[in-house]
Amino acid sequence: QNPTIERKQCTMSNCFDFSKCSTSKKVYIHPMEKRFEESPQSVIYSKILKHFLESNHYTNDPNEACIFLLGIDTTDRDVRSQNYVKNVNDYIESLDPSVWNNGRNHLIFNFYHGTFPDYDDHNLNFDTGEAMIARASSSENNFIKVFDVSLPLFHENHPYEIKESKSERNDDRIENQRKYLVSFKGKRYVYGIGSGTRNLVHHLHNGDDIVMVTTCKHNNDWQVYQDDRCQRDNDEYDRWEYDELLANSTFCLVPRGRRLGSFRFLETLRSGCVPVVISDSWILPFSETIDWNSAAIVVAERDALSIPELLMSTSRRRVKELRESARNVYDAYLRSIQVISDHVLRIIFKRIDNKIELEDHQ
Amino acid sequence: MAIKLNGSSRSFVPSLRVSAFLIFIFFVITYIIIYNVSFSEPSWITQDALKQNIENLDDYDASCSGYSIGRILREQKRILASVRLELTESQVKIEEIRTVQEELQRLIPQKQLELSALEGEIEAAQRQLEELRETQNVKVFLPFSPLQIPRELEQPSQISPNQLDDIIDYSRCSISSFMPVYVDIITSGQSEKEWLNVFQEVIPNLVETPDKACIKIHISNGIASPNTTFNSILFNVGSPIINFQSKSIHVQASKIRSFDFPVDVNHIAVEKVDLTPLLPFQRENLISLIVDNTELNFSAFSSLSAEPSRRPIVIVKCSQENCSLERRRQLIGSSTFCFLLPSEMFFQDFLSSLQLGCIPIILSNSQLLPFQDLIDWRRATYRLPLARLPEAHFIVQSFEISDIIEMRRVGRLFYETYLADRHLLARSLLAALRYKLQIPTREVRRNQAIPLFNSSFTAPKGSVVNVQANFDDEYLLGPLESRVESTSYAYNFTEFQLYSYDFWNIIMSPHYTKEFLVNAAELPTEAEFFEDTKIGFRPIEPGSGAEFSKALGGNRQREQFTVVLLTYERDAVLTGALERLHQLPYLNKIIVVWNNVNRDPPDTWPSLHIPVEFIRVAENNLNNRFVPWDRIETEAVLSLDDDIDLMQQEIILAFRVWRENRDRIVGFPARHHARYGDSMFYNSNHTCQMSMILTGAAFIHKNYLTAYTYEMPAEIREHVNSIKNCEDIAMNYLVSHLTRKPPIKTTSRWTLKCPTCTESLYKEGTHFEKRHECMRLFTKIYGYNPLKFSQFRADSILFKTRLPQNHQKCFKYV
């Protein structure tokens, strides 16, 4: 394990070379040599790179590039994970130092950081230098505002490309009649971090329009740590269908997992359910450009028990607005890997444009 | 869904059409109102509505969410109930956990100590491993044989030998030979035969043929051996032989060369004679001087008697008639100082002076004294050139009484040790020879212990001891290191030079090579920090009690002690005593002396962290307590009664105190001697001055067990055995006699007996009577009471010191 790497407190003005972007905003991807391929690159990173490679921002000339990407997969930095790539440091050392330039103008993608038990180590086990990090599960403590980019967590089978920007939508009347006010089906952890909310949502469960079911089953050793409720919980858990709940709930609980972000967030949005985020200090995806107040409800972890009251007191009009905004945000920025990848660039380009505009103004 | 307004329509009696119309209008208005309430919320309606009583909460959707207040409240109540239930359940669980936690909390200090002890053990084991590696690198091999120097060519036999090397062929006397000695007689008189017997009894490594011997002793009556060869001793019982070319070492009164032994063997007593006590100090005469024959004018002597002195100065001119042996002894015995002139009678008068406690003042610088290159006679005599005779009375009168008594005491001791009878003289001669040739004696396993359980010293069956000792009231007492024996026979050669003086003049025991040495030299304390000298040291880290308890420290390499338990009847008491010693740090072994010869022991005894060895003895004898068993492999011996009840920390403290005072008895209850009327009494009253430590619980150096068993006058042991008492008094007498130091008392303990133990030897009414008697008898045997007083006791450094919070005492209670 690497010793703790102190990350420089960067801003766009001291860690980004705007001059590289003054004429054009091209994206360069560092070559990936065979010798660094320990294992096949993750599907998700391949897809992201593929998108950039095929986009019209791409250039194979580092000299004309504005934004630089690494050819090596940095998405999974959990040292216990199977997909953890050990030789990132070697890879970076092998790069042309003038191009790497201590990470300046680089964008590093990351979905998982830290490891059991506290997942608290936010450094990626390699020196990111002055690079921007686009990451899921950003927390207020490690996220550099207007420099890093907060990413949503998505599966590798998230659609790569959807041309249509408007998804099919049900009639409002049908939407109004969703069977469940709020639902949650997921794991709770009998030990370790991230269990707080998940362990108490069973209080909210009424088996009717509020469905909160959890299972203790996770890893192989859960039985060692199981509590009195596990058996009851597991039985109830099996009675409900995950997708059915998403499709038929007005609100869907999105509590933190081991890490702050979860796949559930995007899944919830996709199924037209309004996310109720319970994940203290999480920086929501693309929060730099998306106003999530209109598309999601954020509840502090300590207020989890008053969620039914909160939701039941939310007017139909507000619910309608939330639903529509959530739909729109998803369709606009999150519906496919392409859209997500593009939006990352757009956020950075917007910063560049703002800066240039500002300078012009002066 | 709707709010029931309290307004009602009043109908009068119109026509049916009008009624129908009115009803229609009413419904329309109602509908509008309801519609407005549900969706448009005009302020006037809400305000108006709030003024009304809400009859049914289920009808009131305050936030237009589709959920009534009632519904929300019910949901909240349900959640509250659920949480409350969990809270109650949790409360019970917390109670359970708290109980467990408290239990664990309580265990923490003990577990920490256990951990600390284990860490200590690991560290100790690692250190030992290192030390073993170190010793494995040392090559051990037998020494080469000494050189054989071809002397025949070098030195024609006519030339007088002038040093020992000229007459010794070392090639016959390897340092590993244990000095084989052959003895025969050249002339066959009665005296020669008697001496032959004496030598045959005394020589440790006697050989039958001269060619195997390193030393050949020829006993002769004034006749030199016809064919003198190398390495021979002419032990002359006749008149001195004058032959300076002789290649024999001569033992005779005069005509002596540098390597000869000036002893007039004919004056050595056949049997020990009674010696005069040291006290009272004052004698009838101050000085006696016997003048046998002199070239000087007798008046040169007689004028001395006219000198002013408090007591008479007696000058006697002797001829054969008026100076019988009795007359001479009477004169010597009644004088404080005996002026001795070189003469034929010198040796006889010299021995008489020592026996009778008259300080020999030798009026000659050339007069040779027995073994004078080894025995420091200055401690017992005073030498003056004859020319100082007129000044001599002044000199001797200037002596402090204590010096005079000390000279008297040491003279008596030299006499008793080296010259008192023929056996002692023979032993001294052999010792002097081996010192000159530097040959260690064979290891004499005189105290080979006999195992109690057939061929085994340890009990066939062991019982588990549940006592979690070593943590004496939350204080760690020391690491449980693996067993380590004290280095034995380490001074085989330094004995001959570095320690020669001590062996002959202080320990007074040069006859056998010693297993241990009581006060061997110590390294400078910083040696424990140098790579090549630190082996075996256990330095104490900087700090207070906690660090102190982790290591032995002190001025010497780490060591352990052996417990010797004397037991007779009480098996249960013994079991308890053994169990109390479980996990005691620095303990090497327990030796149980099974004094009950008529009864076989039970098969099962507690199994401790170290071996418990049972020794079978031939008779129930209290002296068995102090036998230097070969099974004792440490210098430190903790003598214990089976019924004592000491805390482990008391034992550890005493051990640490003993390590700095290795020549003392270090123990717990103190006793003293006191005089009532005109007799000495043994006294166990509480007192501030003590002179004895009970050996029911005391640390004693193993060498003192050897001294007790072999060097202490046999009458004392016999007395102890016959009255079944006083072995402790005897040991205290012995050690004080040898060291002239009192024992050391540690801790506040005044008695040893465990409260629950009942039967005891000491309940006997005659117990004290016997002990008074022992003291008087032993005093008579030694010629004085060797006990010394002590007025302090030893406690640990921080005992009763106020300490800052983060410091710990050395021990909790002592």
mmCIF file of N, CA, C and O in Angstrom, chain B residues 492-540:
data_model
loop_
_atom_site.group_PDB
_atom_site.id
_atom_site.type_symbol
_atom_site.label_atom_id
_atom_site.label_comp_id
_atom_site.label_asym_id
_atom_site.label_seq_id
_atom_site.Cartn_x
_atom_site.Cartn_y
_atom_site.Cartn_z
ATOM 1 N N ASN B 492 38.187 -21.553 38.232
ATOM 2 C CA ASN B 492 39.147 -22.641 38.438
ATOM 3 C C ASN B 492 40.592 -22.156 38.421
ATOM 4 O O ASN B 492 41.449 -22.726 39.092
ATOM 5 N N PHE B 493 40.858 -21.127 37.653
ATOM 6 C CA PHE B 493 42.254 -20.677 37.523
ATOM 7 C C PHE B 493 42.507 -19.305 38.151
ATOM 8 O O PHE B 493 43.569 -19.078 38.698
ATOM 9 N N THR B 494 41.511 -18.425 38.095
ATOM 10 C CA THR B 494 41.705 -17.146 38.780
ATOM 11 C C THR B 494 41.819 -17.382 40.284
ATOM 12 O O THR B 494 42.407 -16.576 41.006
ATOM 13 N N GLU B 495 41.294 -18.499 40.745
ATOM 14 C CA GLU B 495 41.424 -18.861 42.154
ATOM 15 C C GLU B 495 42.891 -18.801 42.606
ATOM 16 O O GLU B 495 43.203 -18.407 43.738
ATOM 17 N N PHE B 496 43.797 -19.188 41.717
ATOM 18 C CA PHE B 496 45.208 -19.302 42.101
ATOM 19 C C PHE B 496 45.906 -17.957 42.184
ATOM 20 O O PHE B 496 46.992 -17.848 42.727
ATOM 21 N N GLN B 497 45.308 -16.934 41.567
ATOM 22 C CA GLN B 497 46.002 -15.658 41.606
ATOM 23 C C GLN B 497 45.084 -14.527 42.028
ATOM 24 O O GLN B 497 45.196 -14.005 43.125
ATOM 25 N N LEU B 498 44.133 -14.180 41.149
ATOM 26 C CA LEU B 498 43.259 -13.054 41.487
ATOM 27 C C LEU B 498 42.574 -13.256 42.842
ATOM 28 O O LEU B 498 42.478 -12.338 43.650
ATOM 29 N N TYR B 499 42.080 -14.473 43.083
ATOM 30 C CA TYR B 499 41.323 -14.721 44.303
ATOM 31 C C TYR B 499 42.126 -15.486 45.352
ATOM 32 O O TYR B 499 41.581 -15.926 46.356
ATOM 33 N N SER B 500 43.417 -15.675 45.101
ATOM 34 C CA SER B 500 44.238 -16.473 46.003
ATOM 35 C C SER B 500 44.181 -15.938 47.434
ATOM 36 O O SER B 500 43.983 -16.690 48.390
ATOM 37 N N TYR B 501 44.308 -14.638 47.552
ATOM 38 C CA TYR B 501 44.307 -14.037 48.886
ATOM 39 C C TYR B 501 43.007 -14.363 49.619
ATOM 40 O O TYR B 501 43.000 -14.786 50.762
ATOM 41 N N ASP B 502 41.873 -14.167 48.903
ATOM 42 C CA ASP B 502 40.568 -14.415 49.505
ATOM 43 C C ASP B 502 40.439 -15.872 49.937
ATOM 44 O O ASP B 502 39.959 -16.170 51.028
ATOM 45 N N PHE B 503 40.859 -16.768 49.057
ATOM 46 C CA PHE B 503 40.667 -18.185 49.352
ATOM 47 C C PHE B 503 41.440 -18.605 50.600
ATOM 48 O O PHE B 503 40.966 -19.386 51.394
ATOM 49 N N TRP B 504 42.657 -18.059 50.766
ATOM 50 C CA TRP B 504 43.482 -18.478 51.901
ATOM 51 C C TRP B 504 43.212 -17.674 53.170
ATOM 52 O O TRP B 504 43.348 -18.185 54.270
ATOM 53 N N ASN B 505 42.821 -16.425 53.002
ATOM 54 C CA ASN B 505 42.807 -15.550 54.162
ATOM 55 C C ASN B 505 41.414 -15.062 54.584
ATOM 56 O O ASN B 505 41.241 -14.604 55.693
ATOM 57 N N ILE B 506 40.446 -15.145 53.681
ATOM 58 C CA ILE B 506 39.122 -14.639 54.040
ATOM 59 C C ILE B 506 38.101 -15.773 54.026
ATOM 60 O O ILE B 506 37.463 -16.065 55.028
ATOM 61 N N ILE B 507 38.002 -16.440 52.868
ATOM 62 C CA ILE B 507 37.096 -17.587 52.809
ATOM 63 C C ILE B 507 37.705 -18.758 53.586
ATOM 64 O O ILE B 507 37.010 -19.567 54.166
ATOM 65 N N MET B 508 39.031 -18.800 53.603
ATOM 66 C CA MET B 508 39.805 -19.862 54.257
ATOM 67 C C MET B 508 39.359 -21.239 53.808
ATOM 68 O O MET B 508 39.053 -22.122 54.613
ATOM 69 N N SER B 509 39.302 -21.382 52.499
ATOM 70 C CA SER B 509 38.878 -22.669 51.981
ATOM 71 C C SER B 509 39.548 -22.944 50.635
ATOM 72 O O SER B 509 38.903 -22.969 49.605
ATOM 73 N N PRO B 510 40.892 -23.139 50.651
ATOM 74 C CA PRO B 510 41.579 -23.332 49.369
ATOM 75 C C PRO B 510 41.705 -24.791 48.957
ATOM 76 O O PRO B 510 42.373 -25.100 47.984
ATOM 77 N N HIS B 511 41.041 -25.686 49.688
ATOM 78 C CA HIS B 511 41.338 -27.105 49.500
ATOM 79 C C HIS B 511 40.680 -27.715 48.274
ATOM 80 O O HIS B 511 41.205 -28.633 47.680
ATOM 81 N N TYR B 512 39.523 -27.181 47.917
ATOM 82 C CA TYR B 512 38.831 -27.735 46.759
ATOM 83 C C TYR B 512 38.461 -26.614 45.803
ATOM 84 O O TYR B 512 38.146 -25.499 46.218
ATOM 85 N N THR B 513 38.474 -26.942 44.527
ATOM 86 C CA THR B 513 37.997 -26.008 43.524
ATOM 87 C C THR B 513 36.513 -25.747 43.775
ATOM 88 O O THR B 513 35.756 -26.672 44.038
ATOM 89 N N LYS B 514 36.130 -24.468 43.700
ATOM 90 C CA LYS B 514 34.778 -24.101 44.123
ATOM 91 C C LYS B 514 33.811 -24.056 42.946
ATOM 92 O O LYS B 514 34.132 -23.564 41.873
ATOM 93 N N GLU B 515 32.613 -24.559 43.230
ATOM 94 C CA GLU B 515 31.544 -24.473 42.222
ATOM 95 C C GLU B 515 31.197 -23.003 41.976
ATOM 96 O O GLU B 515 31.040 -22.567 40.840
ATOM 97 N N PHE B 516 31.063 -22.266 43.061
ATOM 98 C CA PHE B 516 30.726 -20.837 42.960
ATOM 99 C C PHE B 516 31.662 -20.029 43.843
ATOM 100 O O PHE B 516 32.373 -20.579 44.677
ATOM 101 N N LEU B 517 31.628 -18.725 43.645
ATOM 102 C CA LEU B 517 32.414 -17.831 44.476
ATOM 103 C C LEU B 517 31.449 -16.765 44.998
ATOM 104 O O LEU B 517 30.691 -16.191 44.237
ATOM 105 N N VAL B 518 31.461 -16.538 46.310
ATOM 106 C CA VAL B 518 30.424 -15.667 46.878
ATOM 107 C C VAL B 518 30.585 -14.231 46.400
ATOM 108 O O VAL B 518 29.651 -13.623 45.912
ATOM 109 N N ASN B 519 31.755 -13.701 46.522
ATOM 110 C CA ASN B 519 31.923 -12.292 46.165
ATOM 111 C C ASN B 519 32.878 -12.127 45.002
ATOM 112 O O ASN B 519 33.892 -11.447 45.084
ATOM 113 N N ALA B 520 32.531 -12.756 43.898
ATOM 114 C CA ALA B 520 33.364 -12.624 42.708
ATOM 115 C C ALA B 520 33.251 -11.198 42.179
ATOM 116 O O ALA B 520 32.299 -10.492 42.479
ATOM 117 N N ALA B 521 34.231 -10.803 41.392
ATOM 118 C CA ALA B 521 34.260 -9.440 40.866
ATOM 119 C C ALA B 521 33.035 -9.174 40.002
ATOM 120 O O ALA B 521 32.497 -10.082 39.370
ATOM 121 N N GLU B 522 32.607 -7.919 40.019
ATOM 122 C CA GLU B 522 31.483 -7.515 39.184
ATOM 123 C C GLU B 522 31.975 -6.554 38.119
ATOM 124 O O GLU B 522 32.905 -5.791 38.333
ATOM 125 N N LEU B 523 31.286 -6.611 36.970
ATOM 126 C CA LEU B 523 31.625 -5.691 35.888
ATOM 127 C C LEU B 523 31.184 -4.275 36.262
ATOM 128 O O LEU B 523 30.269 -4.101 37.060
ATOM 129 N N PRO B 524 31.797 -3.258 35.660
ATOM 130 C CA PRO B 524 31.239 -1.911 35.826
ATOM 131 C C PRO B 524 29.808 -1.922 35.286
ATOM 132 O O PRO B 524 29.508 -2.656 34.331
ATOM 133 N N THR B 525 28.926 -1.148 35.884
ATOM 134 C CA THR B 525 27.514 -1.270 35.518
ATOM 135 C C THR B 525 27.233 -0.917 34.066
ATOM 136 O O THR B 525 26.282 -1.397 33.487
ATOM 137 N N GLU B 526 28.077 -0.099 33.453
ATOM 138 C CA GLU B 526 27.793 0.261 32.065
ATOM 139 C C GLU B 526 28.098 -0.890 31.100
ATOM 140 O O GLU B 526 27.770 -0.817 29.930
ATOM 141 N N ALA B 527 28.701 -1.940 31.609
ATOM 142 C CA ALA B 527 29.039 -3.076 30.745
ATOM 143 C C ALA B 527 27.815 -3.649 30.065
ATOM 144 O O ALA B 527 27.893 -4.193 28.974
ATOM 145 N N GLU B 528 26.645 -3.486 30.712
ATOM 146 C CA GLU B 528 25.434 -4.056 30.134
ATOM 147 C C GLU B 528 25.037 -3.388 28.833
ATOM 148 O O GLU B 528 24.149 -3.847 28.150
ATOM 149 N N PHE B 529 25.711 -2.300 28.469
ATOM 150 C CA PHE B 529 25.374 -1.622 27.233
ATOM 151 C C PHE B 529 26.408 -1.859 26.125
ATOM 152 O O PHE B 529 26.254 -1.368 25.032
ATOM 153 N N PHE B 530 27.461 -2.591 26.435
ATOM 154 C CA PHE B 530 28.457 -2.871 25.404
ATOM 155 C C PHE B 530 28.171 -4.237 24.784
ATOM 156 O O PHE B 530 27.875 -5.201 25.489
ATOM 157 N N GLU B 531 28.271 -4.267 23.481
ATOM 158 C CA GLU B 531 27.906 -5.451 22.713
ATOM 159 C C GLU B 531 28.575 -6.709 23.257
ATOM 160 O O GLU B 531 27.964 -7.748 23.389
ATOM 161 N N ASP B 532 29.864 -6.623 23.585
ATOM 162 C CA ASP B 532 30.607 -7.828 23.955
ATOM 163 C C ASP B 532 30.510 -8.165 25.435
ATOM 164 O O ASP B 532 30.957 -9.223 25.856
ATOM 165 N N THR B 533 29.940 -7.289 26.239
ATOM 166 C CA THR B 533 29.841 -7.611 27.657
ATOM 167 C C THR B 533 28.406 -7.711 28.140
ATOM 168 O O THR B 533 28.161 -8.043 29.280
ATOM 169 N N LYS B 534 27.470 -7.431 27.248
ATOM 170 C CA LYS B 534 26.083 -7.342 27.725
ATOM 171 C C LYS B 534 25.428 -8.703 27.920
ATOM 172 O O LYS B 534 24.333 -8.779 28.482
ATOM 173 N N ILE B 535 26.073 -9.749 27.483
ATOM 174 C CA ILE B 535 25.437 -11.063 27.535
ATOM 175 C C ILE B 535 25.039 -11.426 28.958
ATOM 176 O O ILE B 535 25.842 -11.372 29.875
ATOM 177 N N GLY B 536 23.792 -11.791 29.099
ATOM 178 C CA GLY B 536 23.293 -12.192 30.402
ATOM 179 C C GLY B 536 22.746 -11.049 31.224
ATOM 180 O O GLY B 536 22.018 -11.276 32.171
ATOM 181 N N PHE B 537 23.079 -9.829 30.853
ATOM 182 C CA PHE B 537 22.557 -8.705 31.632
ATOM 183 C C PHE B 537 21.103 -8.448 31.274
ATOM 184 O O PHE B 537 20.679 -8.662 30.142
ATOM 185 N N ARG B 538 20.376 -7.994 32.239
ATOM 186 C CA ARG B 538 18.970 -7.653 32.018
ATOM 187 C C ARG B 538 18.762 -6.225 32.483
ATOM 188 O O ARG B 538 18.269 -5.980 33.574
ATOM 189 N N PRO B 539 19.181 -5.260 31.672
ATOM 190 C CA PRO B 539 19.117 -3.868 32.122
ATOM 191 C C PRO B 539 17.671 -3.441 32.364
ATOM 192 O O PRO B 539 16.765 -3.932 31.713
ATOM 193 N N ILE B 540 17.503 -2.536 33.297
ATOM 194 C CA ILE B 540 16.184 -1.992 33.582
ATOM 195 C C ILE B 540 16.026 -0.711 32.787
ATOM 196 O O ILE B 540 16.861 0.183 32.847
#
